[in-house]
Coordinates of C-alpha atoms and ligand atoms in Angstrom, one line a residue:
Chain H
X133 CA -23.5 42.9 12.1
X134 CA -25.1 44.9 14.7
X135 CA -23.6 45.7 18.1
X136 CA -25.8 43.3 19.9
X137 CA -24.9 40.3 17.8
X138 CA -21.2 41.2 17.9
X139 CA -21.4 41.3 21.6
X140 CA -23.1 38.0 21.5
X141 CA -20.5 36.5 19.3
X142 CA -17.8 37.8 21.6
X143 CA -19.5 36.2 24.5
X144 CA -19.8 33.0 22.7
X145 CA -16.2 33.2 21.7
X146 CA -15.0 34.0 25.2
X147 CA -17.1 31.1 26.5
X148 CA -15.7 28.7 23.9
X149 CA -12.2 29.8 24.4
X150 CA -12.6 29.4 28.2
X151 CA -13.9 25.9 28.0
X152 CA -12.5 24.4 24.8
X153 CA -8.9 25.7 25.3
X154 CA -8.5 25.8 29.0
X155 CA -4.7 26.0 28.9
X156 CA -4.9 29.2 27.0
X157 CA -7.5 30.9 29.2
X158 CA -6.2 33.7 31.4
X159 CA -4.4 32.0 34.4
X160 CA -5.8 32.9 37.8
X161 CA -3.2 34.9 39.6
X162 CA -1.5 32.3 41.7
X163 CA 0.8 33.6 44.4
X164 CA 2.6 30.2 44.5
X165 CA 3.3 29.9 40.7
X166 CA 6.7 28.6 39.8
X167 CA 9.1 30.3 37.5
X168 CA 11.1 27.4 36.1
X169 CA 13.8 27.2 33.4
X170 CA 14.0 23.9 31.6
X171 CA 17.4 22.1 32.1
X172 CA 18.8 19.9 29.5
X173 CA 21.3 17.2 30.4
X174 CA 24.5 17.3 28.4
X175 CA 24.9 13.6 27.4
X176 CA 27.1 11.9 24.7
X177 CA 25.3 10.2 21.8
X178 CA 26.0 6.8 23.2
X179 CA 24.3 7.5 26.5
X180 CA 20.9 6.0 26.9
X181 CA 18.1 8.5 26.7
X182 CA 17.5 10.1 30.1
X183 CA 14.5 8.8 32.0
X184 CA 12.5 11.7 33.3
X185 CA 9.0 11.4 34.7
X186 CA 6.4 13.8 33.1
X187 CA 5.4 15.2 36.4
X188 CA 9.0 16.1 37.5
X189 CA 10.9 17.7 34.5
X190 CA 14.4 18.9 35.0
X191 CA 14.6 22.5 35.9
X192 CA 17.4 24.9 36.8
X193 CA 15.5 25.8 40.0
X194 CA 14.5 22.2 40.9
X195 CA 18.1 21.0 40.6
X196 CA 19.5 23.9 42.5
X197 CA 17.1 23.2 45.3
X198 CA 17.8 19.5 45.4
X199 CA 21.5 20.4 45.5
X200 CA 21.0 22.7 48.5
X201 CA 18.9 20.1 50.4
X202 CA 21.5 17.4 49.7
X203 CA 24.3 19.5 51.2
X204 CA 22.0 20.8 54.2
X205 CA 22.2 19.1 57.6
X206 CA 18.8 20.6 58.2
X207 CA 17.4 17.5 56.6
X208 CA 18.5 15.3 59.6
X209 CA 17.2 17.1 62.6
X210 CA 15.3 13.9 63.3
X211 CA 15.9 10.3 62.7
X212 CA 18.9 8.1 63.1
X213 CA 21.4 10.4 61.3
X214 CA 21.2 13.6 63.1
X215 CA 23.8 16.2 62.1
X216 CA 24.3 14.5 58.6
X217 CA 23.8 15.8 55.3
X218 CA 23.4 13.4 52.5
X219 CA 26.8 14.7 51.4
X220 CA 28.4 13.5 54.8
X221 CA 28.4 10.1 53.4
X222 CA 28.4 10.9 49.6
X223 CA 31.6 12.9 48.9
X224 CA 31.9 14.4 45.4
X225 CA 35.6 13.8 45.3
X226 CA 34.9 10.1 45.9
X227 CA 32.2 9.8 43.2
X228 CA 29.7 10.5 46.0
X229 CA 30.9 7.7 48.2
X230 CA 32.9 7.7 51.4
X231 CA 35.2 4.9 52.8
X232 CA 33.3 3.0 55.5
X233 CA 33.4 -0.1 57.4
X234 CA 30.2 -2.1 57.0
X235 CA 27.8 -1.6 54.2
X236 CA 29.6 0.0 51.4
X237 CA 28.4 3.4 50.2
X238 CA 27.0 3.3 46.6
X239 CA 28.2 6.0 44.1
X240 CA 25.7 8.4 42.5
X241 CA 27.2 8.4 39.0
X242 CA 24.4 8.1 36.5
X243 CA 21.8 6.9 38.9
X244 CA 19.1 8.4 36.6
X245 CA 19.1 5.1 34.7
X246 CA 18.6 2.9 37.7
X247 CA 15.4 1.1 38.3
X248 CA 16.3 -0.7 41.5
X249 CA 18.3 1.0 44.4
X250 CA 20.5 -0.2 47.2
X251 CA 22.6 -3.1 47.1
X252 CA 19.8 -5.6 47.4
X253 CA 17.4 -3.5 45.2
X254 CA 15.2 -3.0 48.2
X255 CA 13.8 0.2 46.8
X256 CA 12.2 -0.2 43.3
X257 CA 11.0 2.5 40.9
X258 CA 12.2 6.0 39.8
X259 CA 14.6 8.3 41.6
X260 CA 11.6 10.1 43.0
X261 CA 10.7 6.8 44.7
X262 CA 14.0 6.1 46.2
X263 CA 14.2 9.8 47.4
X264 CA 10.9 9.5 49.1
X265 CA 12.4 6.6 50.9
X266 CA 15.5 8.6 51.8
X267 CA 13.5 11.5 53.0
X268 CA 10.8 9.7 55.0
X269 CA 12.5 6.5 56.2
X270 CA 16.2 6.9 56.1
X271 CA 16.6 10.6 57.2
X272 CA 12.9 10.9 58.6
X273 CA 13.1 14.7 57.4
X274 CA 11.4 17.2 59.6
X275 CA 9.4 19.1 57.0
X276 CA 8.3 21.6 59.5
X277 CA 11.9 22.7 59.9
X278 CA 12.2 23.4 56.2
X279 CA 8.9 25.4 56.3
X280 CA 10.2 27.4 59.2
X281 CA 13.3 28.5 57.4
X282 CA 13.4 31.8 55.7
X283 CA 14.9 30.6 52.4
X284 CA 13.2 27.3 51.7
X285 CA 9.6 28.3 51.1
X286 CA 10.6 30.6 48.4
X287 CA 12.8 28.1 46.7
X288 CA 10.2 25.4 46.8
X289 CA 7.6 28.0 45.3
X290 CA 10.0 28.8 42.5
X291 CA 10.8 25.2 41.7
X292 CA 7.4 23.6 42.1
X293 CA 4.9 26.4 42.4
X294 CA 3.7 25.3 45.7
X295 CA 3.1 27.1 49.0
X296 CA 3.2 24.1 51.1
X297 CA 6.4 22.0 51.3
X298 CA 5.7 18.3 51.7
X299 CA 7.9 15.2 51.5
X300 CA 6.9 14.8 47.9
X301 CA 8.5 18.0 46.8
X302 CA 11.6 17.4 48.9
X303 CA 11.9 14.1 47.2
X304 CA 11.2 15.6 43.7
X305 CA 13.9 18.3 44.2
X306 CA 16.5 15.6 45.4
X307 CA 15.6 13.3 42.5
X308 CA 16.2 16.2 40.0
X309 CA 19.5 16.7 41.6
X310 CA 20.4 13.0 41.4
X311 CA 19.5 13.0 37.8
X312 CA 21.8 15.8 37.2
X313 CA 24.8 13.8 38.6
X314 CA 26.0 12.4 35.5
X315 CA 29.6 11.2 34.6
X316 CA 30.6 10.8 30.9
X317 CA 33.9 12.5 30.5
X318 CA 36.4 9.9 31.7
X319 CA 39.4 9.2 29.6
X320 CA 37.6 6.1 28.3
X321 CA 34.7 8.3 27.3
X322 CA 37.1 10.6 25.4
X323 CA 38.6 7.5 23.7
X324 CA 35.1 6.4 22.8
X325 CA 34.5 9.8 21.3
X326 CA 37.8 9.9 19.4
X327 CA 38.9 12.8 21.6
X328 CA 41.7 11.0 23.2
X329 CA 43.8 8.0 23.3
X330 CA 44.7 5.2 25.8
X331 CA 48.1 3.7 26.4
X332 CA 48.9 0.3 25.2
X333 CA 48.5 -1.2 28.7
X334 CA 45.1 0.5 29.1
X335 CA 44.1 -0.7 25.8
X336 CA 45.2 -4.2 26.7
X337 CA 43.1 -3.9 29.8
X338 CA 40.1 -2.8 27.8
X339 CA 40.4 -5.8 25.5
X340 CA 40.5 -8.1 28.4
X341 CA 37.5 -6.3 29.8
X342 CA 35.5 -6.6 26.6
X343 CA 36.2 -10.2 25.8
X344 CA 35.8 -13.6 27.3
X345 CA 39.4 -13.3 28.6
X346 CA 38.2 -11.1 31.5
X347 CA 34.5 -11.2 30.9
X348 CA 33.6 -8.1 32.8
X349 CA 31.4 -6.6 30.1
X350 CA 28.4 -8.9 30.5
X351 CA 27.6 -7.2 33.9
X352 CA 29.5 -4.0 33.7
X353 CA 28.1 -3.2 30.3
X354 CA 28.9 -0.1 28.5
X355 CA 28.5 2.9 28.8
X356 CA 27.1 2.9 32.3
X357 CA 29.5 0.2 33.3
X358 CA 26.7 -1.7 34.9
X359 CA 23.6 -3.7 33.7
X360 CA 21.4 -2.5 36.5
X361 CA 20.9 -6.0 37.5
X362 CA 21.7 -8.3 40.3
X363 CA 24.3 -11.2 40.4
X364 CA 25.9 -13.5 42.9
X365 CA 29.5 -13.2 41.8
X366 CA 30.8 -15.8 44.2
X367 CA 32.3 -13.7 47.0
X368 CA 31.0 -16.3 49.4
X369 CA 29.5 -19.8 49.3
X370 CA 27.3 -19.5 52.5
X371 CA 25.0 -16.5 53.0
X372 CA 23.6 -15.1 56.1
X373 CA 22.4 -11.6 57.5
X374 CA 22.6 -8.9 54.8
X375 CA 24.9 -11.2 52.8
X376 CA 21.9 -12.9 51.4
X377 CA 21.5 -9.8 49.2
X378 CA 18.6 -9.7 46.8
X379 CA 17.2 -12.8 48.3
X380 CA 16.0 -10.7 51.2
X381 CA 13.8 -8.8 48.8
X382 CA 12.6 -11.7 46.5
X383 CA 12.8 -14.8 48.4
X384 CA 14.2 -16.5 45.2
X385 CA 16.9 -19.1 46.1
X386 CA 18.7 -18.1 42.9
X387 CA 19.0 -14.5 44.3
X388 CA 21.1 -15.7 47.4
X389 CA 24.2 -13.6 47.5
X390 CA 23.2 -11.5 44.6
X391 CA 23.8 -7.8 44.7
X392 CA 23.3 -4.7 42.5
X393 CA 26.1 -4.4 39.9
X394 CA 27.8 -1.2 40.8
X395 CA 28.9 1.2 38.1
X396 CA 32.7 1.0 37.5
X397 CA 32.8 4.6 36.6
X398 CA 35.3 6.5 38.9
X399 CA 36.0 3.1 40.5
X400 CA 39.6 4.1 41.4
X401 CA 38.1 6.7 43.7
X402 CA 35.5 4.5 45.5
X403 CA 37.6 2.1 47.7
X404 CA 36.8 -0.2 49.5
X405 CA 35.0 -2.5 47.2
X406 CA 32.1 -4.8 47.2
X407 CA 28.8 -4.5 49.2
X408 CA 30.6 -5.1 52.4
X409 CA 33.8 -3.2 51.4
X410 CA 35.8 -6.4 51.8
X411 CA 38.5 -5.5 49.3
X412 CA 40.8 -2.4 49.9
X413 CA 42.3 -2.2 46.5
X414 CA 41.4 -3.0 42.7
X415 CA 44.2 -5.5 42.7
X416 CA 42.5 -7.5 45.4
X417 CA 39.4 -7.3 43.3
X418 CA 41.2 -8.6 40.2
X419 CA 42.8 -11.4 42.4
X420 CA 39.3 -12.4 43.4
X421 CA 37.8 -12.4 39.9
X422 CA 40.8 -14.3 38.6
X423 CA 41.0 -17.1 41.1
X424 CA 39.0 -16.5 44.2
X425 CA 35.4 -17.1 43.0
X426 CA 33.4 -19.5 45.3
X427 CA 30.9 -21.9 44.1
X428 CA 27.3 -22.0 45.3
X429 CA 24.0 -23.1 43.6
X430 CA 23.1 -19.4 43.0
X431 CA 26.4 -18.5 41.6
X432 CA 25.6 -16.4 38.4
X433 CA 25.9 -18.5 35.2
X434 CA 28.3 -16.0 33.8
X435 CA 30.7 -16.9 36.6
X436 CA 31.1 -20.4 35.6
X437 CA 33.8 -20.1 33.0
X438 CA 34.2 -22.4 29.9
X439 CA 34.8 -25.9 31.1
X440 CA 32.8 -25.3 34.1
X441 CA 35.8 -24.0 36.3
X442 CA 35.5 -20.9 38.3
X443 CA 38.9 -19.3 37.5
X444 CA 39.7 -16.9 34.8
X445 CA 43.4 -17.6 35.4
X446 CA 44.6 -14.1 34.5
X447 CA 48.4 -13.5 34.5
X448 CA 49.8 -10.8 36.8
X449 CA 50.4 -8.6 33.6
X450 CA 46.6 -9.1 32.5
X451 CA 45.5 -8.2 36.1
X452 CA 47.7 -5.0 36.0
X453 CA 46.2 -4.2 32.5
X454 CA 42.8 -4.5 33.8
X455 CA 43.5 -2.3 36.7
X456 CA 45.1 0.2 34.3
X457 CA 41.9 0.2 32.3
X458 CA 39.7 0.7 35.4
X459 CA 41.7 3.8 36.1
X460 CA 40.7 5.3 32.7
X461 CA 37.1 5.4 34.0
X462 CA 38.0 8.1 36.4
X463 CA 36.1 11.4 35.4
X464 CA 38.1 14.3 36.8
X465 CA 35.5 16.9 35.7
X466 CA 32.9 14.9 37.5
X467 CA 34.9 14.8 40.8
X468 CA 35.8 18.4 40.7
X469 CA 32.9 20.2 38.8
X470 CA 31.9 23.1 41.3
X471 CA 28.3 22.8 40.0
X472 CA 28.3 19.3 41.7
X473 CA 29.8 20.6 44.9
X474 CA 28.4 22.2 47.9
X475 CA 26.3 25.5 47.4
X476 CA 27.2 26.6 51.0
Chain F
X155 CA -15.0 44.9 14.3
X156 CA -15.8 43.4 10.9
X157 CA -17.5 40.1 10.5
X158 CA -14.4 38.9 8.6
X159 CA -12.1 39.7 11.6
X160 CA -14.4 37.9 13.9
X161 CA -14.5 35.0 11.7
X162 CA -10.7 35.0 11.5
X163 CA -10.5 35.0 15.2
X164 CA -12.9 32.1 15.5
X165 CA -10.8 30.1 13.0
X166 CA -7.7 30.9 14.8
X167 CA -9.2 29.9 18.1
X168 CA -10.4 26.7 16.6
X169 CA -7.0 26.1 15.1
X170 CA -5.2 26.8 18.4
X171 CA -7.4 24.3 20.2
X172 CA -7.4 21.5 17.7
X173 CA -6.8 18.9 20.3
X174 CA -9.9 19.9 22.2
X175 CA -12.3 20.4 19.3
X176 CA -14.7 17.8 18.0
X177 CA -12.6 15.1 16.1
X178 CA -13.7 14.6 12.4
X179 CA -15.0 11.0 11.9
X180 CA -12.1 8.6 10.7
X181 CA -12.7 6.1 8.1
X182 CA -12.4 2.6 9.6
X183 CA -9.5 0.8 8.0
X184 CA -10.9 -2.6 7.0
X185 CA -7.7 -4.5 8.1
X186 CA -6.2 -6.4 11.0
X187 CA -5.0 -5.2 14.3
X188 CA -2.4 -7.9 14.6
X189 CA -0.1 -9.0 17.3
X190 CA 3.2 -11.0 17.3
X191 CA 3.2 -13.0 20.5
X192 CA 6.1 -15.0 21.8
X193 CA 5.5 -18.0 24.1
X194 CA 8.2 -20.0 25.8
X195 CA 8.1 -23.7 26.7
X196 CA 10.3 -26.6 27.3
X197 CA 8.8 -29.5 25.4
X198 CA 5.3 -29.8 26.9
X199 CA 5.9 -27.6 29.9
X200 CA 5.4 -23.8 30.0
X201 CA 8.6 -22.1 30.9
X202 CA 9.1 -21.3 34.6
X203 CA 12.2 -19.5 35.7
X204 CA 14.6 -20.3 38.3
X205 CA 13.9 -23.9 38.9
X206 CA 15.8 -26.9 37.8
X207 CA 12.8 -28.6 36.2
X208 CA 13.8 -29.6 32.7
X209 CA 16.1 -32.2 31.1
X210 CA 17.7 -31.7 27.8
X211 CA 18.6 -34.3 25.1
X212 CA 22.1 -34.9 26.5
X213 CA 20.4 -35.8 29.8
X214 CA 21.3 -32.8 31.9
X215 CA 18.8 -31.4 34.3
X216 CA 18.6 -27.5 33.9
X217 CA 16.8 -24.5 34.8
X218 CA 16.6 -21.1 33.2
X219 CA 17.5 -17.7 34.8
X220 CA 17.5 -15.4 31.7
X221 CA 16.1 -15.5 28.2
X222 CA 16.6 -12.5 26.0
X223 CA 16.8 -12.4 22.2
X224 CA 16.1 -10.5 19.0
X225 CA 13.7 -11.6 16.4
X226 CA 13.8 -9.9 12.9
X227 CA 12.8 -10.4 9.3
X228 CA 9.4 -11.8 10.1
X229 CA 8.0 -12.9 6.7
X230 CA 4.5 -14.2 6.0
X231 CA 5.0 -16.5 3.1
X232 CA 2.4 -15.9 0.4
X233 CA 0.4 -18.2 -1.8
X234 CA -1.0 -17.8 -5.3
X235 CA -2.6 -14.4 -5.2
X236 CA -1.1 -13.3 -2.0
X237 CA 2.5 -11.9 -2.2
X238 CA 5.1 -12.4 0.6
X239 CA 4.7 -10.0 3.5
X240 CA 7.8 -8.8 5.2
X241 CA 7.9 -7.2 8.6
X242 CA 11.5 -6.3 9.2
X243 CA 11.3 -5.7 13.1
X244 CA 13.5 -6.1 14.9
X245 CA 11.9 -7.1 18.2
X246 CA 13.8 -7.3 21.5
X247 CA 12.2 -10.1 23.5
X248 CA 12.7 -10.8 27.2
X249 CA 10.9 -13.8 28.2
X250 CA 10.4 -12.3 31.7
X251 CA 9.2 -8.9 30.1
X252 CA 7.5 -7.9 27.0
X253 CA 6.4 -10.8 24.8
X254 CA 3.6 -9.3 22.7
X255 CA 4.1 -6.7 20.1
X256 CA 1.7 -4.8 17.9
X257 CA 2.1 -5.4 14.2
X258 CA -0.7 -3.0 13.2
X259 CA -2.4 -3.3 9.9
X260 CA -1.5 -6.5 7.8
X261 CA -2.9 -7.1 4.3
X262 CA -5.5 -9.9 4.2
X263 CA -4.9 -13.1 2.2
X264 CA -4.0 -16.7 2.5
X265 CA -0.5 -17.5 3.6
X266 CA 1.5 -20.6 3.3
X267 CA 3.9 -20.2 6.2
X268 CA 6.0 -18.0 8.3
X269 CA 9.8 -17.3 8.3
X270 CA 11.7 -15.5 11.0
X271 CA 15.2 -14.8 12.1
X272 CA 16.6 -15.3 15.5
X273 CA 19.1 -12.5 15.7
X274 CA 19.7 -9.3 13.8
X275 CA 20.4 -8.8 10.0
X276 CA 24.0 -7.7 9.2
X277 CA 22.8 -4.0 8.8
X278 CA 21.6 -3.8 12.3
X279 CA 24.3 -6.1 13.8
X280 CA 26.8 -3.3 14.3
X281 CA 27.7 -1.5 17.4
X282 CA 25.4 1.5 17.9
X283 CA 22.9 0.5 15.1
X284 CA 20.1 0.0 17.5
X285 CA 18.8 3.0 19.8
X286 CA 20.8 3.2 23.0
X287 CA 18.1 1.7 25.3
X288 CA 19.2 -0.1 28.3
X289 CA 18.0 -3.4 26.7
X290 CA 20.0 -2.9 23.6
X291 CA 23.2 -1.7 25.6
X292 CA 22.9 -4.8 27.7
X293 CA 22.8 -7.0 24.5
X294 CA 25.8 -5.3 23.1
X295 CA 28.5 -7.7 21.7
X296 CA 31.7 -5.9 22.4
X297 CA 33.9 -4.5 19.5
X298 CA 36.9 -6.5 20.4
X299 CA 34.8 -9.7 19.8
X300 CA 33.3 -8.4 16.5
X301 CA 30.8 -5.7 17.5
X302 CA 27.0 -5.7 17.2
X303 CA 24.7 -7.4 19.5
X304 CA 23.9 -10.7 21.1
X305 CA 21.2 -12.4 19.1
X306 CA 20.4 -14.4 22.1
X307 CA 21.2 -14.8 25.9
X308 CA 19.9 -18.0 27.3
X309 CA 21.3 -18.6 30.7
X310 CA 20.8 -20.9 33.7
X311 CA 22.1 -23.7 35.8
X312 CA 22.5 -27.4 35.1
X313 CA 23.3 -30.3 37.3
X314 CA 26.9 -31.3 36.8
X315 CA 28.8 -33.7 39.0
X316 CA 26.0 -33.6 41.5
X317 CA 26.0 -29.8 41.9
X318 CA 24.5 -26.8 40.1
X319 CA 26.9 -25.3 37.4
X320 CA 26.1 -22.3 35.3
X321 CA 25.6 -22.2 31.5
X322 CA 25.3 -19.3 29.2
X323 CA 24.2 -20.0 25.7
X324 CA 25.1 -16.6 24.0
X325 CA 24.7 -16.4 20.3
X326 CA 26.0 -13.7 18.0
X327 CA 28.0 -12.7 14.9
X328 CA 26.5 -12.5 11.4
X329 CA 27.5 -16.2 10.5
X330 CA 25.3 -17.3 13.3
X331 CA 22.1 -15.7 12.4
X332 CA 19.3 -18.3 12.7
X333 CA 16.8 -18.7 9.9
X334 CA 13.5 -20.3 10.9
X335 CA 10.8 -21.4 8.4
X336 CA 7.5 -22.8 9.5
X337 CA 5.0 -24.0 6.9
X338 CA 1.4 -23.2 7.9
X339 CA -1.7 -22.4 5.9
X340 CA -3.7 -19.5 7.5
X341 CA -5.8 -16.7 6.3
X342 CA -5.8 -13.1 7.6
X343 CA -9.2 -11.9 7.0
X344 CA -9.5 -8.4 8.6
X345 CA -10.1 -9.2 12.2
X346 CA -7.6 -9.0 15.0
X347 CA -5.1 -11.8 14.4
X348 CA -2.5 -13.1 16.7
X349 CA 0.7 -14.6 15.2
X350 CA 2.1 -16.8 18.0
X351 CA 5.6 -18.1 17.9
X352 CA 6.3 -20.8 20.6
X353 CA 10.1 -21.2 21.4
X354 CA 10.9 -24.6 22.7
X355 CA 14.0 -24.3 24.6
X356 CA 14.8 -28.0 24.5
X357 CA 15.2 -27.6 20.6
X358 CA 18.3 -25.3 21.5
X359 CA 20.0 -28.5 22.8
X360 CA 19.1 -31.1 20.1
X361 CA 18.6 -31.7 16.4
X362 CA 20.7 -32.0 14.5
X363 CA 23.4 -31.7 17.4
X364 CA 23.0 -33.1 20.9
X365 CA 24.5 -30.3 22.8
X366 CA 26.6 -31.2 25.8
X367 CA 26.5 -28.5 28.5
X368 CA 29.3 -30.2 30.3
X369 CA 31.7 -29.4 27.6
X370 CA 30.0 -26.4 26.2
X371 CA 28.6 -24.4 29.2
X372 CA 29.8 -21.0 27.7
X373 CA 29.3 -20.5 24.0
X374 CA 30.2 -17.0 23.4
X375 CA 33.9 -17.3 22.8
X376 CA 33.4 -20.3 20.4
X377 CA 32.3 -20.1 16.9
X378 CA 32.1 -23.9 16.8
X379 CA 29.7 -24.1 19.8
X380 CA 27.7 -21.1 18.5
X381 CA 27.4 -22.9 15.1
X382 CA 25.8 -25.9 16.9
X383 CA 23.3 -23.6 18.6
X384 CA 22.6 -22.0 15.3
X385 CA 21.8 -25.3 13.6
X386 CA 19.7 -26.4 16.5
X387 CA 17.7 -23.3 16.8
X388 CA 16.5 -23.5 13.2
X389 CA 13.6 -25.6 14.4
X390 CA 13.1 -24.2 17.8
X391 CA 10.0 -22.0 17.0
X392 CA 6.6 -23.3 15.9
X393 CA 4.0 -21.1 14.5
X394 CA 0.3 -20.8 15.4
X395 CA -2.3 -18.5 13.8
X396 CA -5.0 -17.4 16.3
X397 CA -7.7 -15.6 14.6
Ligands
CU610 CU1 27.8 -12.9 25.9

């Protein structure tokens, strides 16, 4: 081979590499390139596989940025919640809720598997979608304020390789952070993994929960302790205002009074209970399920018990056992893990 | 640089970029791209959710809010010259969700019928036997009740004493696996075939037992009630080959 033909071949090879194999061609020097480290969620074998969109993989940098944004009041310079951070209403030690009057705050535990968000499922899609809603509609985040801060542009550049911060990246970072908020180390989990035991009373409660006697499992299904669906459990028989629940979104009369099944993970930490916080204690909740269910045409079929009655008729002992079982769903690590707390 | 090294480079480059290179021609398999299709009806009416439109054999008006089930052990029954063809599945069906499933390549031949199970075979009807998808997790049959999965969740409301009451026809446990068999002569000939199964919900409530929702609105805790449903469901599916 002479020099000229070798050069030609080289040229050909270079061209061919450049077009046929674009991903291997030399990268243009990008001043906004990201430097991300993939992050793997630490999940037990019985957890459903994580749902992670291809365009927003979990990274150490993305999660760290999301966490910072979540705890930063800078997000609420505008809009109706000035001075708030997300964490103002979502406290880690209360499983990311806070006791309120009015619409009850929903926990963040394992939201990565949700497909509908808010009590009435008003926001549908991925965590990215609901975070877009939080950023743009709920908080009306002032993106300019993030751009103007010394630290954020660099953090966004690291996480997403972008020089311009938009609502999209803010939502993506928050979504990564939300996906990281997983709770699978309660005493019940340890029992499921043969790492720990439950007391006889807790086991009795578990058996009530997981059989027709208590019939909780159909909606609070393992291991997320929610079926991610909507049900009218019979808190009321007449519905108005936000009490119409899912009906406000679908217009389906069978959705009247139906609300998102909340996870029961860390339930002992998240009083008050139900969408409107009407019950202060788990004992009140059990009294309701046992004998306080109201009839209405949209009452969930599961709430009509054998013989078409509405009462479970649990004994005081059975109710106490169920409450004891619910306490085993508390995940102390989750409530105290510094990695889930404020970075400030 | 030697010719050899250049060649090597070229080969390496080609190998590294296989996905972008020209694809070698694939031999066309001369077989069927078949689909299993589930359709849901109540006697002659198509299934519409969330309206009390139907009447069952016991005379109760009812409507449907949920219909989820597993099918497994689909068998195309052979004929002389064509062996039985087993396609194990399982398939999780949500009548409000996915109802068509690719079966891929099926050998051609003339078949004499179709058999299928409503439910899961004992080997799969164990807690954790199916992948931990949300669908499978929500179909779980709790361990204290025997473990495994619901074979079927068929829920809705029926008119009882002048008002809507709930019913939940839940079926599970190995004893209650439903075997359905449908004679039909059909030929798979190498084109795209659809194997359609039509599930008539009124059959759940009749033949051989007239099922009374007023006394059996919840079946899950009762082997007796589930036994009635199992017997009734044996003829709940009809088969249609759509070439
Ligand atoms: Cu059930």
